[in-house]
Short mmCIF file of C-alpha atoms in Angstrom, two decimals:
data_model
loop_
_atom_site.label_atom_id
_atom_site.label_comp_id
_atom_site.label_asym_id
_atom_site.label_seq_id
_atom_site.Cartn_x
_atom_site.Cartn_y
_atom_site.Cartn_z
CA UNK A 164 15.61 -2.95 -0.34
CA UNK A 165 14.22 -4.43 3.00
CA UNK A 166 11.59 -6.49 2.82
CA UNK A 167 9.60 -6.60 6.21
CA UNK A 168 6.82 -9.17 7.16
CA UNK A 169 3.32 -7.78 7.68
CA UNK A 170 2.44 -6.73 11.45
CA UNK A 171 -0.36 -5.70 12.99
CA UNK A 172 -0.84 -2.75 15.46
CA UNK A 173 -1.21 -5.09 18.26
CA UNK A 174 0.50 -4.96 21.53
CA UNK A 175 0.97 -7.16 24.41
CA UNK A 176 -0.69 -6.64 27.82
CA UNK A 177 -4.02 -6.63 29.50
CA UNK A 178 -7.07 -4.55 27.51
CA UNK A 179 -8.08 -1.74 30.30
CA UNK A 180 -11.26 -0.67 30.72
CA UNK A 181 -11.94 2.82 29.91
CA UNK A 182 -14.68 5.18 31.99
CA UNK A 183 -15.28 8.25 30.49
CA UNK A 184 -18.24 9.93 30.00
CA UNK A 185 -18.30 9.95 26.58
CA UNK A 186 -18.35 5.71 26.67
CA UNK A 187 -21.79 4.84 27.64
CA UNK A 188 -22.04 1.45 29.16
CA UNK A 189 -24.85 -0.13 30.86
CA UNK A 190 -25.39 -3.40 32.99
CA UNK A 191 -25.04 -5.56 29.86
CA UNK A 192 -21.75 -3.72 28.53
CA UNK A 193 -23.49 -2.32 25.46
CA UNK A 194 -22.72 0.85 24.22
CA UNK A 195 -25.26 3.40 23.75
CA UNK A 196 -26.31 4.56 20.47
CA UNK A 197 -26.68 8.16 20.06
CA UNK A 198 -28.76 8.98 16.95
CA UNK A 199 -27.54 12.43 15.40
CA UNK A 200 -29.78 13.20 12.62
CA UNK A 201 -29.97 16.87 12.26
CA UNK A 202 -27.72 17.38 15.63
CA UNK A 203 -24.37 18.09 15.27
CA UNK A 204 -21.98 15.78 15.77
CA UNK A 205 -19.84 16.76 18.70
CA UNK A 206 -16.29 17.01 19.29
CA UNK A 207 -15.32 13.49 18.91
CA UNK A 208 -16.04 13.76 15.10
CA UNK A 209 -13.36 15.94 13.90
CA UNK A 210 -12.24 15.73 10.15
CA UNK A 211 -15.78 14.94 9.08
CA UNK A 212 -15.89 17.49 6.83
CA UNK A 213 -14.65 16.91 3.36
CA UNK A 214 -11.14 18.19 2.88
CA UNK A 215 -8.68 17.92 -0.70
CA UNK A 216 -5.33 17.15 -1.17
CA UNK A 217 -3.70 17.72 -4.36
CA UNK A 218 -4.55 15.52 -7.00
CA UNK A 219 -0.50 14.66 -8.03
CA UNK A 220 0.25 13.33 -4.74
CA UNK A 221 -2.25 10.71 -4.44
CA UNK A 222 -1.97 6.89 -6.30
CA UNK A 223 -5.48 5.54 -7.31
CA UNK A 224 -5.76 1.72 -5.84
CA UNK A 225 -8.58 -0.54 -7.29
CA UNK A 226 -9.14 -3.55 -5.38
CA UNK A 227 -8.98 -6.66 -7.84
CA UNK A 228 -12.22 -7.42 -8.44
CA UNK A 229 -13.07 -4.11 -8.96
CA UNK A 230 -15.56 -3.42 -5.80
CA UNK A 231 -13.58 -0.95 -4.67
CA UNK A 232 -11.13 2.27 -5.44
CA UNK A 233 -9.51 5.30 -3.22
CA UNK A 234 -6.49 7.54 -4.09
CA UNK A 235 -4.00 7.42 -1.53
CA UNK A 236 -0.37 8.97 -1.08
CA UNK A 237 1.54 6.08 -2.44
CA UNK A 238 4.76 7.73 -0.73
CA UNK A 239 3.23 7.69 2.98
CA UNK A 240 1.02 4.84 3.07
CA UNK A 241 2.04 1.33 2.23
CA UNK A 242 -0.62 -1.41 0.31
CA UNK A 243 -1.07 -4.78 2.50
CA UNK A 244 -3.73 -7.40 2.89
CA UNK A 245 -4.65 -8.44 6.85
CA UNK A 246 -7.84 -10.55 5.55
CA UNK A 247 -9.48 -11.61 2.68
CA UNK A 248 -12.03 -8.89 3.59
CA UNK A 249 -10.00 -6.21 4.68
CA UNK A 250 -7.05 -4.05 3.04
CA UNK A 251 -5.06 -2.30 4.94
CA UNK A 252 -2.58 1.06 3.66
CA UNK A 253 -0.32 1.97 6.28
CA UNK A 254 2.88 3.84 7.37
CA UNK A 255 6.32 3.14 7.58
CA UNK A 256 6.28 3.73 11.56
CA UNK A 257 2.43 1.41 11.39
CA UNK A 258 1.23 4.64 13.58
CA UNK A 259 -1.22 5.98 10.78
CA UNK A 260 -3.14 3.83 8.65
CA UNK A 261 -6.54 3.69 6.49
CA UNK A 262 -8.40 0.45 5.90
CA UNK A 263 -10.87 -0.64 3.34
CA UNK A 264 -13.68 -3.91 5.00
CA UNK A 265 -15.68 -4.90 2.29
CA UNK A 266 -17.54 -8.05 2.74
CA UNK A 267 -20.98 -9.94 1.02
CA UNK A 268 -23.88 -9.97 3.18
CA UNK A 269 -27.70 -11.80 2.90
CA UNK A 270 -30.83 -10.33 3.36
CA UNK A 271 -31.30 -12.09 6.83
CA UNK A 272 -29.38 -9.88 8.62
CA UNK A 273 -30.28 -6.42 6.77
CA UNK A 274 -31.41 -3.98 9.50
CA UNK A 275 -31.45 -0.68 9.88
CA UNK A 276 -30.87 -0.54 13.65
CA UNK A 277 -27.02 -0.72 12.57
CA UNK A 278 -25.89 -3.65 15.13
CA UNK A 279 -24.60 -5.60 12.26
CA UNK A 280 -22.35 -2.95 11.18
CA UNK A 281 -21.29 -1.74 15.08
CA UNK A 282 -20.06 -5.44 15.23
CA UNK A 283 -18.43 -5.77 12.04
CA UNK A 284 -16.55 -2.64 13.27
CA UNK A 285 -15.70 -3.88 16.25
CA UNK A 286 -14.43 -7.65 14.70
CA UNK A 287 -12.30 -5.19 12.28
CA UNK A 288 -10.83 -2.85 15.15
CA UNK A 289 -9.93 -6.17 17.13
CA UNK A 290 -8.12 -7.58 13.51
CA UNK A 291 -6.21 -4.49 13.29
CA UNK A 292 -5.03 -3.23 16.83
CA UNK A 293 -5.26 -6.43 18.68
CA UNK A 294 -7.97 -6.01 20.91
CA UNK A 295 -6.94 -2.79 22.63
CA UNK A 296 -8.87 -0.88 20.39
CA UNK A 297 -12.29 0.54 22.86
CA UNK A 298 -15.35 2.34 21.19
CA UNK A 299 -15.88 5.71 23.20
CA UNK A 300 -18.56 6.92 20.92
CA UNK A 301 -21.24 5.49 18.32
CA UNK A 302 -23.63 7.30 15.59
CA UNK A 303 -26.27 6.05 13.61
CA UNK A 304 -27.50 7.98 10.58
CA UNK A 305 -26.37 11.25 9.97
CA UNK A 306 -25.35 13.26 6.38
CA UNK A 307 -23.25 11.85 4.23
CA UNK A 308 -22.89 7.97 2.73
CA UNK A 309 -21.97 6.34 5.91
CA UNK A 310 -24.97 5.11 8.40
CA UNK A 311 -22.82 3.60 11.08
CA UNK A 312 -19.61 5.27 12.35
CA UNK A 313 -17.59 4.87 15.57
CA UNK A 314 -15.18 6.29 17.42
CA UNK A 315 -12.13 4.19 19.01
CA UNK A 316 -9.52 5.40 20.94
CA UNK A 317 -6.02 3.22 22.15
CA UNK A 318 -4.13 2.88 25.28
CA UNK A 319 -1.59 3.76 23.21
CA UNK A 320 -2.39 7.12 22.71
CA UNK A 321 -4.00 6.10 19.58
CA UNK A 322 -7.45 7.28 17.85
CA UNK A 323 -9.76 6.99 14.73
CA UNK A 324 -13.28 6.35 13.09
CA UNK A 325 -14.56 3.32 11.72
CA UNK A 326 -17.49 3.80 9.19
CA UNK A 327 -19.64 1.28 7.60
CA UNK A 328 -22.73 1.61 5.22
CA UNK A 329 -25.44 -0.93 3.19
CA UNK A 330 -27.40 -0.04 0.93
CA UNK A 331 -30.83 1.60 1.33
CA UNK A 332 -33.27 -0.92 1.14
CA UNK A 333 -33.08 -4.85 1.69
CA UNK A 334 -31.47 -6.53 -0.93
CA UNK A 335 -31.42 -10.95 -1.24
CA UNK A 336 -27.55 -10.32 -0.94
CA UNK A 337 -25.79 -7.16 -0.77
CA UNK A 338 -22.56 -5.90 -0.26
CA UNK A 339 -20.92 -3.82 2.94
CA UNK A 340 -18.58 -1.64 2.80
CA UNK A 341 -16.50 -0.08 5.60
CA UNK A 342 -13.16 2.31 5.71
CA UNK A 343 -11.51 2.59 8.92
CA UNK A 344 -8.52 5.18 9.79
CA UNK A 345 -6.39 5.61 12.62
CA UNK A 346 -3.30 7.65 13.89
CA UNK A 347 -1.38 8.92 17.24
CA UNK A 348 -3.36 11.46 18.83
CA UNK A 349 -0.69 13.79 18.85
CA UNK A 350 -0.59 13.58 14.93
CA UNK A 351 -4.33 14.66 14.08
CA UNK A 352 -3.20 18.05 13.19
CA UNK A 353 -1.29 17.28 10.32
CA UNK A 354 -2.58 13.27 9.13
CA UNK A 355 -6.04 13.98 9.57
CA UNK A 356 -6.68 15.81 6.19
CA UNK A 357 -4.74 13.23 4.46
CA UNK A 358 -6.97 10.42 5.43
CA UNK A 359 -9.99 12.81 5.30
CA UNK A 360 -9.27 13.11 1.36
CA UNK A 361 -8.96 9.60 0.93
CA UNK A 362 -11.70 8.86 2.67
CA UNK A 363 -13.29 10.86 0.68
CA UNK A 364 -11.88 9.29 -2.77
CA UNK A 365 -13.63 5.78 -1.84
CA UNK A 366 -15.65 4.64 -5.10
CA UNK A 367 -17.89 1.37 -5.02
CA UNK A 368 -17.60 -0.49 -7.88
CA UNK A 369 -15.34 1.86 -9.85
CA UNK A 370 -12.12 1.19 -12.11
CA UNK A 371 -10.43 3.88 -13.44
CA UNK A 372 -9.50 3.30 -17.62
CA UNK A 373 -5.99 3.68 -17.24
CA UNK A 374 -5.36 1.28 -14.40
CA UNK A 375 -6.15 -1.81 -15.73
CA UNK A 376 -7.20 -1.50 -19.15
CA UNK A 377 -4.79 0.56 -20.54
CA UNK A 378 -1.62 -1.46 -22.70
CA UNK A 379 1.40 -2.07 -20.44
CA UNK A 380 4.12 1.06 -20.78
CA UNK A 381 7.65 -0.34 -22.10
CA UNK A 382 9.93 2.04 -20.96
CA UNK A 383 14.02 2.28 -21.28
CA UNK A 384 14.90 3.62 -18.20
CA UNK A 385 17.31 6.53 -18.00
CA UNK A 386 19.15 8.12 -14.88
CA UNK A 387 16.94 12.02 -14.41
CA UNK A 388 20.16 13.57 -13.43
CA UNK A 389 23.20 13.48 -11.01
CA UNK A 390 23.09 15.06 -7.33
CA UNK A 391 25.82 16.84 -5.94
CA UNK A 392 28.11 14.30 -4.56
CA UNK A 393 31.13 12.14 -6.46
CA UNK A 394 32.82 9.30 -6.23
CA UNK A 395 35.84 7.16 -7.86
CA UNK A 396 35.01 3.50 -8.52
CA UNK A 397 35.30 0.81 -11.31
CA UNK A 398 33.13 -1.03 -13.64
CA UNK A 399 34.75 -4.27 -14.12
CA UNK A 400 31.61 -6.11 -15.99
CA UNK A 401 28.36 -5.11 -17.10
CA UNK A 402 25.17 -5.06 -15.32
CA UNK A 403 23.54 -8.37 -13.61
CA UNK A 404 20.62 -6.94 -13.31
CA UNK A 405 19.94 -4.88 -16.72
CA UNK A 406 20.90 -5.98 -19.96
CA UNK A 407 21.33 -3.27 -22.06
CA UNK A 408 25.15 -2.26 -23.54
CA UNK A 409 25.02 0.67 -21.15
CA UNK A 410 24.34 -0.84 -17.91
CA UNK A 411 27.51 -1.79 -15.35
CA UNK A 412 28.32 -3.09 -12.38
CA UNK A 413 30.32 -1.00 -10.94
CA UNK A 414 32.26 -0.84 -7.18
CA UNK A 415 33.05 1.96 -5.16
CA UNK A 416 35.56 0.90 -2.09
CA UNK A 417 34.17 -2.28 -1.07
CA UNK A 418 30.30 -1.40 -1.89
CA UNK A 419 29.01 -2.86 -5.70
CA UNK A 420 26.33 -0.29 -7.72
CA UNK A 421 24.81 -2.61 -10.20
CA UNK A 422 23.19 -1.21 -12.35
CA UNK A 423 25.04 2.36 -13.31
CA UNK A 424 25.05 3.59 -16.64
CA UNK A 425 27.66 5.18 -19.01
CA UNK A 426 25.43 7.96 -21.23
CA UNK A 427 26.40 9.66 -24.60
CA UNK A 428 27.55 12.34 -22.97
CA UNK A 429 29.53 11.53 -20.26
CA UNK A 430 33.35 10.35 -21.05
CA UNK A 431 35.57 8.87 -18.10
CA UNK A 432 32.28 9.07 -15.20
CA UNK A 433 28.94 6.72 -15.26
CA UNK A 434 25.49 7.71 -12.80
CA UNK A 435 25.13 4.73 -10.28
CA UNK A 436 22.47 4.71 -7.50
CA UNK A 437 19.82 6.11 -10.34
CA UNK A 438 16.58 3.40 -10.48
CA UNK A 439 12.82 3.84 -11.04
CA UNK A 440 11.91 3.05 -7.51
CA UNK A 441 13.22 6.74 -6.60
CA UNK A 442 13.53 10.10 -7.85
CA UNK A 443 15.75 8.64 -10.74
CA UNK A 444 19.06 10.68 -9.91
CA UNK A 445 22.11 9.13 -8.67
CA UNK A 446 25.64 10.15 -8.10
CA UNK A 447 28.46 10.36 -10.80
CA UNK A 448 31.26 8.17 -10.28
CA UNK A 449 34.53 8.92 -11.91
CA UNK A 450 36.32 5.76 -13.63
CA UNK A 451 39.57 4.63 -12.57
CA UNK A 452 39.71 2.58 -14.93
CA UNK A 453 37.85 2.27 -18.53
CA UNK A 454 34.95 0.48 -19.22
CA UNK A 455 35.31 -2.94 -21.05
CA UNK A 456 32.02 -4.58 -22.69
CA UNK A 457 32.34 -8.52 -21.66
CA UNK A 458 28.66 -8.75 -23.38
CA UNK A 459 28.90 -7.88 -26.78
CA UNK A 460 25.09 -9.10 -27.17
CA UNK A 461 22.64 -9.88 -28.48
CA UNK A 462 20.48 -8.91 -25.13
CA UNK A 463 17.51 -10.08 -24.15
CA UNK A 464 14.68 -7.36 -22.82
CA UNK A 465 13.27 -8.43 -19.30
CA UNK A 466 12.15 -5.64 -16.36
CA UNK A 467 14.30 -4.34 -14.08
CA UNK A 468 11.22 -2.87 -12.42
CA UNK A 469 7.82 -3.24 -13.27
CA UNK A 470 5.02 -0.86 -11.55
CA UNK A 471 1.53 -2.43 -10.77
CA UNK A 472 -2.38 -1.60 -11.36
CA UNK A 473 -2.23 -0.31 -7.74
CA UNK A 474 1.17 2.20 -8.22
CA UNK A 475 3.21 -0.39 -6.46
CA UNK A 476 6.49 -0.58 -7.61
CA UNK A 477 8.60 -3.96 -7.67
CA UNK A 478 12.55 -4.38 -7.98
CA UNK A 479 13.82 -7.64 -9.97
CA UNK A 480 16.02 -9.55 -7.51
CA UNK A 481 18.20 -10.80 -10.57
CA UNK A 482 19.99 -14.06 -10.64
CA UNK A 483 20.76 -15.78 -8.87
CA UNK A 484 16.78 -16.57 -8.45
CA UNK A 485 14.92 -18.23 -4.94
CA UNK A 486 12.43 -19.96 -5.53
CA UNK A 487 9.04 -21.01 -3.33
CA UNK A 488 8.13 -24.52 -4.95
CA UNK A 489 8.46 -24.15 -8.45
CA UNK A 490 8.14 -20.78 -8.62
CA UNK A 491 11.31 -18.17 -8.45
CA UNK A 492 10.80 -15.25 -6.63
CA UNK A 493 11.41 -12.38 -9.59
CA UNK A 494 10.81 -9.00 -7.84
CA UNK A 495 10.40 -8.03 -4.41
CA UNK A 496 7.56 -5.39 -3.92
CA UNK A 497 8.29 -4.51 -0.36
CA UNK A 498 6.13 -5.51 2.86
CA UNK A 499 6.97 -9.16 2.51
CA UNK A 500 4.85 -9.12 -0.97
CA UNK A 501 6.73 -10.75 -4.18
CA UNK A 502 6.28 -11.52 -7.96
CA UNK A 503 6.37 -14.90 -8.80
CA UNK A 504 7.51 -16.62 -11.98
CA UNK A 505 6.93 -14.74 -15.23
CA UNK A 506 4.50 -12.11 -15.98
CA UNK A 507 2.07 -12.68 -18.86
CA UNK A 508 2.70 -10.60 -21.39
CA UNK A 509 0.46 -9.19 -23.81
CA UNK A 510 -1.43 -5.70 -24.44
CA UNK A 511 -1.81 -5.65 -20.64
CA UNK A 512 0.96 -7.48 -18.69
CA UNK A 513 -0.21 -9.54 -15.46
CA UNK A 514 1.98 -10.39 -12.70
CA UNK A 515 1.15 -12.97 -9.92
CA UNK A 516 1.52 -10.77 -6.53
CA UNK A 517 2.22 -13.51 -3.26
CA UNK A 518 2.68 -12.45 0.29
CA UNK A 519 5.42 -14.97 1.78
CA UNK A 520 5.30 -16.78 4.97
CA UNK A 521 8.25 -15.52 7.67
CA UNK A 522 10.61 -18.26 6.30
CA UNK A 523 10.12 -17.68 2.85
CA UNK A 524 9.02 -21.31 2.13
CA UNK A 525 5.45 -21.15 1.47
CA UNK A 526 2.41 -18.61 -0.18
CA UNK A 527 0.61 -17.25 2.65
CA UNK A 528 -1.72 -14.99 0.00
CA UNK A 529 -1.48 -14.01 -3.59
CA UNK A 530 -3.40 -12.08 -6.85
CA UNK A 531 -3.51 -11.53 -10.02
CA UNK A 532 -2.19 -7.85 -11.08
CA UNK A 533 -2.38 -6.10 -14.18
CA UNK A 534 1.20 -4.26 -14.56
CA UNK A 535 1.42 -0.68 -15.56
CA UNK A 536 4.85 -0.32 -16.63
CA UNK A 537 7.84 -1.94 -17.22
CA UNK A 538 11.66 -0.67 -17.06
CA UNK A 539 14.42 -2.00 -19.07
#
């Protein structure tokens, strides 16, 4: 599994300044506001309109106090944290990403002229893409939930929207909520009705019952099936990482599978490469040799893998542990974010989630997450 330290999308270099005639500067540098209730919007604002994307792709991610939920494709984007305001889901390639800004404000600076929010965009674009990001286009009002959006292009060949809303009338606090997306130009045709539909999932204030309040699924994990290739190896002990009877740790040449696992039906051959962070198949390797039990029991039950509130699935790192102070470092959940120590266990099962500076030596960031399943 690699685990990769957070990045931003910044780059090095000078910002450029952009003229175009849809950027409307004047001698102060401010951009003009166009106000586009009941016009239309213009060609800048493609993917306004509300798209779908099949339920059964998308992961539902509720923020941990609960202010917040979308549904997102869990097998695109990736979950990270660039603030304590903002979350950020982004892909593999950090090309395409949708953020989440949510942040308390006071009743001082409620306004309806929507400066508040064109700044909070702009302190948001500058987090994320490093200052290159440059607002060609701004709208105030408009249908839909979102009073303040903007447009940003790169000079990177990147583009997106940023849009903000508060509520309705002045509160003597009240909460602001913005989702930002972005992508490669090049890529609108076929990303932009992905982060159109999540988008469109955002919730305020909503937690849905089986992500946090549901019991914790116990689950004895079991390979889905073999693909077409074969090997010939040997188990020569069983598993590190799983203790169950069935579980090995097995070599092929000079590579080590650990775990695979020996079923009732299979005699002379065990499935290695099969684990919950996949499709569950693996490949069947062919014994040279049989398999000799060295652990005769009793075995104790603790995750392999363990899936969290937000879909994100963590791998144990087995012994022997690291540790950050006196915590070990139990399961790596990918994007430099760990579990820590034990979980609580109970009816619901919480894990303590930490993202790790670049050395390792020290908690940069960390919650509290409810855990949805566990594999033996």
């Amino acid at each position: 599994m690699s685990n990769k330290d957070r990045h931003t999308l910044s780059s090095s270099g000078l910002a450029v300044l952009l003229a175009t005639s849809v950027l409307l500067l004047g001698s102060s540098g401010v951009v003009s506001v166009r106000n586009v209730i009941g016009q239309a919007a213009g060609q800048v604002w493609t993917g306004l309109a509300p798209t779908t994307v099949a339920a059964e792709e998308l992961t539902t991610y509720v923020d941990e106090q609960a202010e917040w939920s979308i549904s997102y494709p869990a097998d695109t984007l990736q979950m990270e944290r660039l603030s304590e305001d903002v979350t950020i889901f982004i892909s593999a390639d950090r090309t395409t990403f949708f953020a989440v800004d949510t942040y308390l404000e006071v009743a001082s600076r409620y306004g309806n002229t929507g400066e508040n929010l064109r700044n909070r965009a702009r302190d948001t674009l500058d987090l994320i893409y490093g200052n290159y990001a440059l607002m060609v286009d701004v709208m105030e009002g408009g249908a839909g939930p979102w009073t303040t959006r903007v447009a940003f292009t790169t000079e990177r060949g990147s583009k997106g929207q940023a849009l903000y809303k508060q509520p309705p009338v002045v509160q003597p606090s009240f909460r602001v909520f913005g989702v930002i997306f972005g992508y490669k130009a090049y890529t609108e045709a076929s990303v932009l009705p992905m982060l159109a539909a999540i988008r469109d999932s955002f919730a305020e204030g909503t937690s849905p019952p089986d992500a946090v309040s549901s019991a914790t699924q116990a689950v004895e994990f079991v390979p889905e099936g073999v693909r077409g290739q074969q090997a010939r190896g040997e188990c020569w002990t069983n598993s590190n990482v799983v203790n169950r009877p069935n579980a090995w740790r097995c070599m092929v040449l000079n590579e080590i599978y650990d775990p695979c696992f020996s079923l009732n039906t299979s005699e002379g051959w065990v499935v290695c490469g099969a684990s919950p962070m996949g499709d569950g198949l693996g490949f069947r390797m062919n014994l040279t040799r049989p398999l000799v039990v060295d652990n005769p029991g009793p075995y104790s039950r603790y995750p392999w893998v363990i899936e969290l509130s937000d879909g994100n699935r963590c791998e144990g790192l087995g012994p022997p542990a690291s540790y950050v102070g006196d915590e070990a470092v139990s399961f790596a959940c990918g994007n430099g974010w760990y579990v820590l120590g034990d979980m609580e266990e109970g009816e619901v099962w919480y894990a303590k989630r930490a993202r790790l500076s670049s050395d390792g030596s020290r908690v940069v960031e960390s919650t509290r997450e409810a855990v949805r399943t566990v594999w033996y």
